[in-house]
Coordinates of C-alpha atoms and ligand atoms in Angstrom, one line a residue:
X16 CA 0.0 0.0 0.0
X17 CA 1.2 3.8 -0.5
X18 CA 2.1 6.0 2.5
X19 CA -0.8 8.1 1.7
X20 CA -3.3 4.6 1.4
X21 CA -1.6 3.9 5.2
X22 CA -2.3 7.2 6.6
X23 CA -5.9 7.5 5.3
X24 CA -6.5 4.2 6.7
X25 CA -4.9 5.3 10.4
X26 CA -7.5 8.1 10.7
X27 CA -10.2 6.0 10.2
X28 CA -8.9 3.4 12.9
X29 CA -11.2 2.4 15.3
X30 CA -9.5 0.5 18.2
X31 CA -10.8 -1.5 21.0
X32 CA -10.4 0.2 24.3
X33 CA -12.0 -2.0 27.1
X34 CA -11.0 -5.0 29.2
X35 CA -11.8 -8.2 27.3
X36 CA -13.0 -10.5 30.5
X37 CA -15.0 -13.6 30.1
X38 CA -15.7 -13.7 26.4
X39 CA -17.1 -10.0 26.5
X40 CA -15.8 -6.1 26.6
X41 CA -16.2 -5.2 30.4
X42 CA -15.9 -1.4 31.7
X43 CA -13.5 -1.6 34.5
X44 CA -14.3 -1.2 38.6
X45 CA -13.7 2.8 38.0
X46 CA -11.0 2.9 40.2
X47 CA -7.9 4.1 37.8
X48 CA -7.3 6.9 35.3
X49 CA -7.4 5.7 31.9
X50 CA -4.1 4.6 29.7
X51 CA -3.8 7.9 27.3
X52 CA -2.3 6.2 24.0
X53 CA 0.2 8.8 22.6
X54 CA 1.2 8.1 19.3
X55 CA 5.2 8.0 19.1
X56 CA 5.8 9.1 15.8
X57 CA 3.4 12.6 16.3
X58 CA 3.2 13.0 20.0
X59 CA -0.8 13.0 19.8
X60 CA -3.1 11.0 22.2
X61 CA -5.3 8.6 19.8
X62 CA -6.9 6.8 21.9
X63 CA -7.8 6.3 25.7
X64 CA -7.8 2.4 26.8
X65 CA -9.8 1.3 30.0
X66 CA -7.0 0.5 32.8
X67 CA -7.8 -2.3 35.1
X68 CA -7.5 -2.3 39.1
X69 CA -7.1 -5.1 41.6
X70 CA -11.1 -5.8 41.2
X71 CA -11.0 -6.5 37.2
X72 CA -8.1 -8.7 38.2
X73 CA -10.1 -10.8 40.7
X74 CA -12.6 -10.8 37.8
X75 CA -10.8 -12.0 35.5
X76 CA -8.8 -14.7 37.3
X77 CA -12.3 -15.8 38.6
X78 CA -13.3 -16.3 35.0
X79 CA -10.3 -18.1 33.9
X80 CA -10.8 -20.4 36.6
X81 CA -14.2 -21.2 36.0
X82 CA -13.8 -22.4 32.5
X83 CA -10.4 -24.1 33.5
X84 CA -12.8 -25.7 36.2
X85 CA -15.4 -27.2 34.0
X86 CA -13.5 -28.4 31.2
X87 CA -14.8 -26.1 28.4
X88 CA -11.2 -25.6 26.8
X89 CA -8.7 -27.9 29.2
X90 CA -11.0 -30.7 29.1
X91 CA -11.2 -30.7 25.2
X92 CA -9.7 -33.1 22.7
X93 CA -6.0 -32.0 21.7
X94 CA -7.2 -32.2 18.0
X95 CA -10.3 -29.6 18.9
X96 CA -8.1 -27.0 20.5
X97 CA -5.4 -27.3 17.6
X98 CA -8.7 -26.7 14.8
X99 CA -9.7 -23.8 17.2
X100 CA -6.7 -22.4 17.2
X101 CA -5.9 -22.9 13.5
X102 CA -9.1 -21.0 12.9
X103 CA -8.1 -18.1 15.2
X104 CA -4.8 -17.7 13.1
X105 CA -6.4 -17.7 9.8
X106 CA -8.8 -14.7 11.6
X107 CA -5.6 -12.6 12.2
X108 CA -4.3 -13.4 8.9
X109 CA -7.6 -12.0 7.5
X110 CA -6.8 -8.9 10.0
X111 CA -3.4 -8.4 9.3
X112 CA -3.7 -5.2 8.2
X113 CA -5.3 -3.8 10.7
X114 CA -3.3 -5.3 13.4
X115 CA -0.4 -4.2 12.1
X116 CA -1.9 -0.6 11.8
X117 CA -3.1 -0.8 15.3
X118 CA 0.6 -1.8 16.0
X119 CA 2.5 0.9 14.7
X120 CA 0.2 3.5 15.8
X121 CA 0.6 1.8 19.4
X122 CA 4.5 1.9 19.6
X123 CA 6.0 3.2 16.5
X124 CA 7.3 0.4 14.7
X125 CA 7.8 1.0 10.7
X126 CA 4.6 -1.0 9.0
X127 CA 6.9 -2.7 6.9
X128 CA 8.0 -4.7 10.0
X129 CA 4.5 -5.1 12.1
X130 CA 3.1 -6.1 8.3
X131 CA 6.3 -8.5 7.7
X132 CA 7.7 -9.7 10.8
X133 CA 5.4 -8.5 14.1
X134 CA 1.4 -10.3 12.6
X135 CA 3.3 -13.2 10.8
X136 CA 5.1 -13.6 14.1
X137 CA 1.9 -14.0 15.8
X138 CA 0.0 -16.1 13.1
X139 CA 2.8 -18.7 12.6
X140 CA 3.4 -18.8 16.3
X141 CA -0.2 -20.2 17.2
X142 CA -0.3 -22.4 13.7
X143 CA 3.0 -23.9 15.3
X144 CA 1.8 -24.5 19.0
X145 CA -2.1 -25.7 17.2
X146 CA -0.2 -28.5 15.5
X147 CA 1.6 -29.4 18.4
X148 CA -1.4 -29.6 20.5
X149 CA -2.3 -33.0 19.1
X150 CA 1.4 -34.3 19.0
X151 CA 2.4 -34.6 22.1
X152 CA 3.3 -38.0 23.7
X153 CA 3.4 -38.9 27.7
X154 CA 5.8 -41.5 28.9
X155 CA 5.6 -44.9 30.1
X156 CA 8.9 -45.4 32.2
X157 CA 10.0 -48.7 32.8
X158 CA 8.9 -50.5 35.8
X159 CA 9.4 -53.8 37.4
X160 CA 6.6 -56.7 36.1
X161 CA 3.9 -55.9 38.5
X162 CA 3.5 -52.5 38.5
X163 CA 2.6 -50.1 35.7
X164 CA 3.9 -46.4 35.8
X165 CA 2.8 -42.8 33.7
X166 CA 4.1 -40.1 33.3
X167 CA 1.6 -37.7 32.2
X168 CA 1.6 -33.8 31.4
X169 CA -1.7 -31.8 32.9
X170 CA -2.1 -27.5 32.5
X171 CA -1.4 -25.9 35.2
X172 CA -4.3 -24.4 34.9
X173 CA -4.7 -20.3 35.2
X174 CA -1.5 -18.4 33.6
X175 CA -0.8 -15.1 34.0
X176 CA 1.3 -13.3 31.3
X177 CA 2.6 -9.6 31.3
X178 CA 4.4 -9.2 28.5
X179 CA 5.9 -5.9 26.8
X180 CA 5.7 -3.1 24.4
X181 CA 8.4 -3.9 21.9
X182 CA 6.7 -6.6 20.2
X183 CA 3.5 -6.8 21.6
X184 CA 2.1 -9.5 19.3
X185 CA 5.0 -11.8 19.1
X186 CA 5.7 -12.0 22.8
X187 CA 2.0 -12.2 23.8
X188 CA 2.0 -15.5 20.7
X189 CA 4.9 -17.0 22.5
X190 CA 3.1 -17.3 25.8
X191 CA -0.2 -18.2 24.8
X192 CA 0.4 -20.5 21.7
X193 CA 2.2 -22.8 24.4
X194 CA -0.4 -22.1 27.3
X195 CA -3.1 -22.0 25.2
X196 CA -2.3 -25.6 22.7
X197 CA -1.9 -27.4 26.4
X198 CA -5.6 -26.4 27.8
X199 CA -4.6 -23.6 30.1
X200 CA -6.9 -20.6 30.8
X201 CA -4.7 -17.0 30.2
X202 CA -5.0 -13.7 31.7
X203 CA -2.8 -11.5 29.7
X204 CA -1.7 -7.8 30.9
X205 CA -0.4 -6.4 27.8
X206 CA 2.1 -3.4 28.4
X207 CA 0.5 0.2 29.1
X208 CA 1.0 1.7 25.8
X209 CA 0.6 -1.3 23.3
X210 CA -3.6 -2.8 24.6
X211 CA -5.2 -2.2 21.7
X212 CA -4.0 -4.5 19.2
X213 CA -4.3 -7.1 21.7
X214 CA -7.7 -6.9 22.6
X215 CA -8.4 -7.5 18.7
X216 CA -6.5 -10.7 18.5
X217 CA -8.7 -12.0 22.0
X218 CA -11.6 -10.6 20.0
X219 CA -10.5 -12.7 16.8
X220 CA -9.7 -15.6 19.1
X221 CA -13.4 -15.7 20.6
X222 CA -14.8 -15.1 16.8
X223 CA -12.7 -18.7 16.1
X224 CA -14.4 -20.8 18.8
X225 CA -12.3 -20.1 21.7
X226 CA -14.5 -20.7 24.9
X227 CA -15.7 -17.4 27.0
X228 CA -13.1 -17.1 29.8
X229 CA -10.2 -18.8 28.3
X230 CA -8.2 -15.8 27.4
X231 CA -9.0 -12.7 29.0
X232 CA -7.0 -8.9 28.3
X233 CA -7.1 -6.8 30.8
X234 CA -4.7 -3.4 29.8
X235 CA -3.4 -1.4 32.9
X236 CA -0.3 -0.5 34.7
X237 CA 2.4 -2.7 35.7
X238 CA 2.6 -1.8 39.7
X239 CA -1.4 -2.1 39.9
X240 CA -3.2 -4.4 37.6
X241 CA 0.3 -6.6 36.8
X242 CA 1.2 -6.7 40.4
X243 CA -2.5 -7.7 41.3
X244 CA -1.5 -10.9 38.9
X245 CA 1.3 -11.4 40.0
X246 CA 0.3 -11.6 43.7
X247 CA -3.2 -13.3 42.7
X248 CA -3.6 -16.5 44.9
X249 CA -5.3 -18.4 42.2
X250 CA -3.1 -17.7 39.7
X251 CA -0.9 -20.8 38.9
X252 CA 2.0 -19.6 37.0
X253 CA 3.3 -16.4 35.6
X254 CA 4.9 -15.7 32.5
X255 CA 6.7 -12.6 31.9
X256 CA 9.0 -10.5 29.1
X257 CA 9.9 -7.0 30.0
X258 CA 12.6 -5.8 32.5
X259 CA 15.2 -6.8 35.0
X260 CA 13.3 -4.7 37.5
X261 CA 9.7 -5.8 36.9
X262 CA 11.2 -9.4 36.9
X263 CA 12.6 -9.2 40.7
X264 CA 9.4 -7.4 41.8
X265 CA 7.2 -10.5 40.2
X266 CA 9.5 -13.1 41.9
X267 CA 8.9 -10.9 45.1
X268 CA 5.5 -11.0 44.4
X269 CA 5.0 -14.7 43.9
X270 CA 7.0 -15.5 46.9
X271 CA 4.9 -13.1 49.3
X272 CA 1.4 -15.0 48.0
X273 CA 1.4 -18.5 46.4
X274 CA 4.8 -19.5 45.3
X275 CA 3.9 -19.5 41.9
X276 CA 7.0 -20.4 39.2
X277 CA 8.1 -17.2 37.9
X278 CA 9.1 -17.9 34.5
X279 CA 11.1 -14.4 33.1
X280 CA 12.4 -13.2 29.7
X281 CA 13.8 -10.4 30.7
X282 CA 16.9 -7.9 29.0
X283 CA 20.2 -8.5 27.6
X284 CA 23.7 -6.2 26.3
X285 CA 24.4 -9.3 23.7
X286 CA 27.8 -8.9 22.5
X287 CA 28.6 -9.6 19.0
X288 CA 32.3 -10.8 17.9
X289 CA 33.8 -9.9 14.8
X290 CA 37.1 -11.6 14.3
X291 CA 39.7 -10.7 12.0
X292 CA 38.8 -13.6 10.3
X293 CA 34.7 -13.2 9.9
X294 CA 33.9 -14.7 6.4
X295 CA 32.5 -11.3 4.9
X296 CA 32.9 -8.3 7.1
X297 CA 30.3 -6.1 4.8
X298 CA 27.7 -8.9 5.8
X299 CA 29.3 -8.7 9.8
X300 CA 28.6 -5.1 9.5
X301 CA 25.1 -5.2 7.9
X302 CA 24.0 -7.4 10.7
X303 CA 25.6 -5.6 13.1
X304 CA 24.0 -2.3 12.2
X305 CA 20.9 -4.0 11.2
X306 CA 20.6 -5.9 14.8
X307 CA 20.6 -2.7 16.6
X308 CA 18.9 -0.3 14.4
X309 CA 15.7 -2.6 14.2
X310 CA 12.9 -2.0 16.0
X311 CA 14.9 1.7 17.1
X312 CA 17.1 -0.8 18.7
X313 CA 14.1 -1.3 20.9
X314 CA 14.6 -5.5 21.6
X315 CA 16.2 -7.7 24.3
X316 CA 18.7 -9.5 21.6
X317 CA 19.8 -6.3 20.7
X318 CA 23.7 -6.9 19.5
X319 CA 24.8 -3.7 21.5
X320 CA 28.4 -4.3 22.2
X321 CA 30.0 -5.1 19.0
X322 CA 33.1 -6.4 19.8
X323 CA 36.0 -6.1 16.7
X324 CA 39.4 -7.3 16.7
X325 CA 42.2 -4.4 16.3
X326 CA 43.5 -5.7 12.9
X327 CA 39.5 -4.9 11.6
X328 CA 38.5 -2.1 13.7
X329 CA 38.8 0.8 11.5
X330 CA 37.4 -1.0 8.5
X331 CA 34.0 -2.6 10.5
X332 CA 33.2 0.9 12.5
X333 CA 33.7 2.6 9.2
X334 CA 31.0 0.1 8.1
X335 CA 28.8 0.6 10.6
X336 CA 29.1 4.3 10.6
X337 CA 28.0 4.0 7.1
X338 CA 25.3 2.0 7.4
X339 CA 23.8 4.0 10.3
X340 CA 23.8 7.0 8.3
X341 CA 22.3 5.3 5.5
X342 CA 19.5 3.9 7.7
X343 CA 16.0 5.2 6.5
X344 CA 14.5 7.1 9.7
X345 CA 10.8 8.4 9.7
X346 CA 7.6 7.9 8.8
X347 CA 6.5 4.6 10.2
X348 CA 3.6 4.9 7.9
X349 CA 5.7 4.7 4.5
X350 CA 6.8 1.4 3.6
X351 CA 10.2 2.0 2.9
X352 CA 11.3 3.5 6.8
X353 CA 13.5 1.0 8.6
X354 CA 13.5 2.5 11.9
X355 CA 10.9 4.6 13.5
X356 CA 10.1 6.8 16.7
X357 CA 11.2 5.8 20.0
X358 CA 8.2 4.1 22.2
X359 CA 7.7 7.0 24.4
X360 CA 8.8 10.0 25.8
X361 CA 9.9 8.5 28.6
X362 CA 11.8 5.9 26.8
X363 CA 13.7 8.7 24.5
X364 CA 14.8 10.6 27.6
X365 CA 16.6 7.4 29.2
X366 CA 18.1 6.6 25.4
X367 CA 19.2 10.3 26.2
X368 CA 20.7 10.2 29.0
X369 CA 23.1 7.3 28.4
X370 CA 23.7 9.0 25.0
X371 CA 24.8 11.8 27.3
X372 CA 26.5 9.7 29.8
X373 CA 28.2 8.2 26.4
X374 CA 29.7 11.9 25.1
X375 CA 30.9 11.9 28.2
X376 CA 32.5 8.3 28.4
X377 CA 33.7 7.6 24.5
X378 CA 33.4 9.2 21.0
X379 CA 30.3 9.7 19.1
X380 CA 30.8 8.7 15.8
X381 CA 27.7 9.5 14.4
X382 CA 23.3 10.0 15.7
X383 CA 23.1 11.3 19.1
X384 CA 19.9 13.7 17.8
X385 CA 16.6 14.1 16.6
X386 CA 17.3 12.8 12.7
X387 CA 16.5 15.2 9.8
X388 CA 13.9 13.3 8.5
X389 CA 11.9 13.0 11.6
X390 CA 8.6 15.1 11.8
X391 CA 8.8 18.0 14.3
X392 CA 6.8 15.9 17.4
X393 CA 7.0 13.0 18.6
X394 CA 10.1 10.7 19.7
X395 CA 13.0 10.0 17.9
X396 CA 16.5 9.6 17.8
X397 CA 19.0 8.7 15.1
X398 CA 20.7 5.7 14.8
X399 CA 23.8 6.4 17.4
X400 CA 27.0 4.8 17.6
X401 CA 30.2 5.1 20.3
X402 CA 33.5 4.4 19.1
X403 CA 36.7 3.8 21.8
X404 CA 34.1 1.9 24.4
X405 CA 35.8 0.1 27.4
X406 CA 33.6 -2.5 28.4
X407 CA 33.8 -1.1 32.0
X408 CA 31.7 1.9 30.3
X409 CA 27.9 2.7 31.2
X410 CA 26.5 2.4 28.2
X411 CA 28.6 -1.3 27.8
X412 CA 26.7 -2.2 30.5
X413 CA 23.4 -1.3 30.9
X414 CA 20.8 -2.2 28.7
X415 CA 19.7 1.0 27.3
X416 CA 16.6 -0.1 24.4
X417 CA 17.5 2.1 22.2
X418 CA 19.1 2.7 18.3
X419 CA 22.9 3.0 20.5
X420 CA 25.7 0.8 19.5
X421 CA 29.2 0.3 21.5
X422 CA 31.9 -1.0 19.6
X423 CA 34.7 -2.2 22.0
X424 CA 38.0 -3.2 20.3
X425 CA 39.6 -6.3 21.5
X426 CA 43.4 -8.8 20.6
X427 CA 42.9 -12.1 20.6
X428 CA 40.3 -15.0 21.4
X429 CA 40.7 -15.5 25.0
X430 CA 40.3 -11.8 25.4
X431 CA 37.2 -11.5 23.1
X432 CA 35.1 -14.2 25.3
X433 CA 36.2 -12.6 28.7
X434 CA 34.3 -9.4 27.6
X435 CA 31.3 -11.3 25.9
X436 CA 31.1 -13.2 29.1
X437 CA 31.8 -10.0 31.8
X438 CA 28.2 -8.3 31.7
X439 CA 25.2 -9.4 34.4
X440 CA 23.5 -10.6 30.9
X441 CA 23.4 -14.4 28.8
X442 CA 20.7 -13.4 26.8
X443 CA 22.2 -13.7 22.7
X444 CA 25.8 -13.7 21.3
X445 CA 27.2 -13.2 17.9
X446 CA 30.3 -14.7 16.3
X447 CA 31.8 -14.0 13.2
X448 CA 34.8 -16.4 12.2
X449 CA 35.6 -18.7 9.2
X450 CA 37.6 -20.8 11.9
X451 CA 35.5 -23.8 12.3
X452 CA 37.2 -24.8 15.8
X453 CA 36.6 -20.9 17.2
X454 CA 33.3 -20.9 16.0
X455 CA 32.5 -23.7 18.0
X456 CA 35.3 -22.9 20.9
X457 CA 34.0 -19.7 21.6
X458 CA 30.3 -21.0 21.0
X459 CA 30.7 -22.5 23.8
X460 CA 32.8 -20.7 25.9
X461 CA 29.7 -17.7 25.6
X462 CA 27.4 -17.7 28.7
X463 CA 23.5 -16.8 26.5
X464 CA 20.6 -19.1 26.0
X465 CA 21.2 -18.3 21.9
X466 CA 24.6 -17.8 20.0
X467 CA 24.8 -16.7 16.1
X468 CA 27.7 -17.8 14.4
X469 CA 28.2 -16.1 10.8
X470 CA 24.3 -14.5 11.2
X471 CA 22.3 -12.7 13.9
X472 CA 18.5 -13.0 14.6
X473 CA 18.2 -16.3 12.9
X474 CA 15.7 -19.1 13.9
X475 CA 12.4 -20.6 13.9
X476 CA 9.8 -22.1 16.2
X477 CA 11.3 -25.1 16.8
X478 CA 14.2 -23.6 18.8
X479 CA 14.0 -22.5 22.2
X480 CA 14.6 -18.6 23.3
X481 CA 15.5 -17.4 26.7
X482 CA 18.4 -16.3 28.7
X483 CA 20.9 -17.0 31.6
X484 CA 22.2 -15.2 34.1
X485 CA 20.3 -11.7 34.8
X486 CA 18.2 -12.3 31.2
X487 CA 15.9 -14.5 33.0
X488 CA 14.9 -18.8 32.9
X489 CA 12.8 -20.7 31.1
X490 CA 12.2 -21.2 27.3
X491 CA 9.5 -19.1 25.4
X492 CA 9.3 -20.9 21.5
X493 CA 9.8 -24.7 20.6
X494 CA 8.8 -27.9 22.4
X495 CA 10.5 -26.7 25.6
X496 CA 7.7 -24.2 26.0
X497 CA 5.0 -26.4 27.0
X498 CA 7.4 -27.1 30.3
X499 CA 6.4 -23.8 31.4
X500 CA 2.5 -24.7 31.6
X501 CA 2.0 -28.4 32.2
X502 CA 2.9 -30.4 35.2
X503 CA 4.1 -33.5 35.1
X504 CA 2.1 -36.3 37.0
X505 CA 3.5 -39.6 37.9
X506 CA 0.6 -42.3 38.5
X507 CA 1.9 -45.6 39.8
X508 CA -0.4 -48.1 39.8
X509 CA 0.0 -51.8 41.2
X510 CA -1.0 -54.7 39.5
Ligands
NAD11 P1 8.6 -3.1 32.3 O1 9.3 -4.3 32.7 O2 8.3 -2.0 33.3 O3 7.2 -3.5 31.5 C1 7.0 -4.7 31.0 C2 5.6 -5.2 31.4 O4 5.6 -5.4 32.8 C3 4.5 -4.2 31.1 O5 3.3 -4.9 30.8 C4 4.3 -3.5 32.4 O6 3.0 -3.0 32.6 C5 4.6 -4.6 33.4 N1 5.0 -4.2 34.7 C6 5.7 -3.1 35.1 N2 5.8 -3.0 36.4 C7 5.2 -4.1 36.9 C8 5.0 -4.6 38.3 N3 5.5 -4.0 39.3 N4 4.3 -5.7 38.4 C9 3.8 -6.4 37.4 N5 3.9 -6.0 36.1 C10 4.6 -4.8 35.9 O7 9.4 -2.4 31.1 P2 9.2 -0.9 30.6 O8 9.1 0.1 31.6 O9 8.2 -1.0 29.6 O10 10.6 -0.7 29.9 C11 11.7 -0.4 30.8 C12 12.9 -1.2 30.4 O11 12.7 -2.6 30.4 C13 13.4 -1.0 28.9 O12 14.2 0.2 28.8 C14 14.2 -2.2 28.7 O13 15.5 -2.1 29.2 C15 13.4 -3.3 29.4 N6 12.5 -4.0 28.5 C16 12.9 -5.3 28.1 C17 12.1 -6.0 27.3 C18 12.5 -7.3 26.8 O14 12.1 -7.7 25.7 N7 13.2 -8.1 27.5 C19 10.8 -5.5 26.9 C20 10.4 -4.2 27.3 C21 11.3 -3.5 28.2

């Protein structure tokens, strides 16, 4: 579509803007200010979205429960859920569109990406976890002659997710494809400026046969509807993506009510090694531009510290200079941007301090402002990079969600994996190499859930995704999913 097919179709956009509890729209208790939806790319409120208190929560939960309780959805056949779910993905595919507009008038992110990468994220995610739904197998360990043992997987039965704002969609599809395919019932607190478009895919899901109270939105703040979740009694597990200091307030929260596992996705400073030796440095440099440009640099796997070794420094930052000035910044509604607005205001003035704190620290090579081609509101910043980074530096070490690269120069192998390894992160690693042995040497040697060699940002469903260390536990994507929301029961039985 043109820019000007986009726009017109953003002024007519009609989004949904109340809780989604028990199959139907709810108006909440009355208790909290409505969430005012600012628009990052023009700085103008669009939309005001119901916010839910401690009451919708206990609401909500209660629903959940009830249909968990009487078997609507968890008591289905595996082969019933997976057609349901099938025909809820082929509903957003018919809403694509208008998902992805809801999307990037949400948080920002070009349409060539929520069109591209954030819907098809979503859609593929619940085709994937539907076809699994009717593939799983329990065990039957070995016992002695007279006895007869199972090892069976049951729901858990109410999961509560609260997942972020960077990819709304494709975290919120990674939580309940899994929870969801296994007969769980879900109450979801999307993040405070991205509701909308998820209270349209729990409309769609309804529209495809899901059972009232299965899945249930409720939009609101973090520290009063999220922490209501988290604390809920009757909540049986909690799923998260979002920060380091959300995640230790959830684990708080779980251990002051019911002990509920706390499974977190939570940030990362990924490094990303380019050895003298990379196969193609213009293709190390695309990716390493291209990893933390995307999405305004706005994602956990973010390769923020690019690590280079001397013999190639000059020639990669040159690179990487180059591509960030090259970098298509603006409109989110024309098809050709690449990176877009930051979320929020408050998000840009944190991207601005540490740019700050990075003048300060190392050399700017290039962003640091407002780019040209920005409009004159809303929330932007070019893509920045810092040359001469130590990896002692701030902005080496905290995770700062934003379009700011580090490039740290390093000698020789043993050096490169000591600074890969020394952040609080695991989340992702990159490794560029043609040396068969390094690749896998320093592979290993890398503390992260995921590690890239020759690419970044690669995979499908069927691999896991998560972190170590301060990036959290557990696996979102893949088989290993379904650990997070079923319980295993042994039954022994004596013949
Ligand atoms: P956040 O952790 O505050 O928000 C994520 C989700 O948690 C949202 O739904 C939010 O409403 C909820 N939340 C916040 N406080 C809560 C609480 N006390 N109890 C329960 N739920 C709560 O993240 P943010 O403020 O949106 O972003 C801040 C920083 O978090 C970013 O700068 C970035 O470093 C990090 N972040 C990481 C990811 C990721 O993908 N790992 C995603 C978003 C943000």
């Amino acid at each position: 579509m043109t820019t000007g097919t986009w726009h017109r179709a953003a002024a007519d956009l009609s989004a949904p803007t109340r809780l989604f509890v028990d199959g139907d729209w709810r108006d909440p208790d009355g208790t909290e200010d409505p969430l005012e939806q600012v628009n990052p790319a023009t700085g103008v409120t669009w939309a005001t979205v119901a916010a839910a208190g401690p009451a919708d929560v206990d609401r909500a939960v209660a629903a959940a429960r009830r249909a968990f309780d009487d078997g609507r959805w968890s008591r289905t056949s595996p082969s019933h859920r997976r057609d349901v779910m099938l025909a809820w993905a082929d509903l957003v595919e018919a809403h694509a569109d208008d998902l992805a507009l809801l999307v990037t008038t949400e948080m920002g992110k070009p349409i060539g990406d929520t069109r591209g990468i954030e819907v098809p994220a979503l859609l593929k995610t619940i085709r994937w976890y539907a076809e699994l739904a009717d593939k799983l197998v329990d065990e039957l360990p070995v016992t002695g002659p007279d006895e007869l043992a199972l090892v069976t997987r049951e729901p858990v039965g109410v999961v509560g997710a609260i997942v972020p704002w960077n990819f709304p969609l494709t975290m919120a599809g990674w939580k309940l494809g899994p929870a969801l395919a296994t007969g769980n019932s879900v109450v979801l607190k999307p993040a405070e400026y991205t509701s909308t478009s998820m209270l349209e895919v729990a409309r769609l899901a309804t529209e495809a046969g899901l059972p009232d109270g299965v899945l249930n939105v409720l939009p609101g703040r973090g520290p009063v509807a999220g922490d209501a979740l988290a604390r809920h009694d009757d909540v049986d597990t909690l799923t998260f993506t979002g920060s380091g200091a959300t995640g230790r307030s959830l684990l708080h929260a779980a251990a002051d009510s019911n002990l509920k596992p706390v499974w977190l996705e939570l940030g990362g400073k990924s490094p990303n090694v380019v050895f003298a030796d990379a196969p193609n440095l213009d293709v190390a440099a695309d990716m390493a531009a291209w990893g933390v440009f995307f999405n305004s640099g706005e994602m956990c796997t973010a390769p923020s510290r690019l690590l280079v070794q001397r013999e190639v420094l000059d020639e990669v930052t040159a690179k990487v200079v180059a591509r960030a000035r090259s970098r298509v910044v603006g409109d989110p509604l024309d098809e050709a941007t690449e990176t877009g607005p930051i979320v929020s205001a408050r998000q840009l003035d944190t991207i601005r301090e540490y740019v700050a704190i990075g003048r300060d620290e190392a050399d700017l090579l290039v962003g640091g402002e407002a780019p040209d081609t920005a409009g004159p509101e809303g929330f932007w910043l070019a893509p920045t990079v810092f040359g001469g980074v130590d990896n002692d530096h701030r902005i080496a070490r905290e995770e700062i969600f934003g379009p700011v690269l580090s490039i740290i120069a390093f000698d020789d192998e043993e050096e490169a994996v000591r600074l890969a390894n020394d952040t609080p992160y695991g989340l992702a690693a990159g490794v560029w190499t043609s040396d068969l042995s390094r690749a896998h040497r320093v592979s290993r040697a890398i503390t992260a859930g995921t590690v890239w060699v020759n690419c970044y940002e690669e995979g499908g469903l069927s691999v896991p995704f998560g972190g170590r260390k301060q990036s959290g536990n557990g696996r979102d994507k893949s088989v290993h999913a379904i650990d997070k929301f079923t319980a295993l029961k042994t039954t022994w039985i004596a013949l």
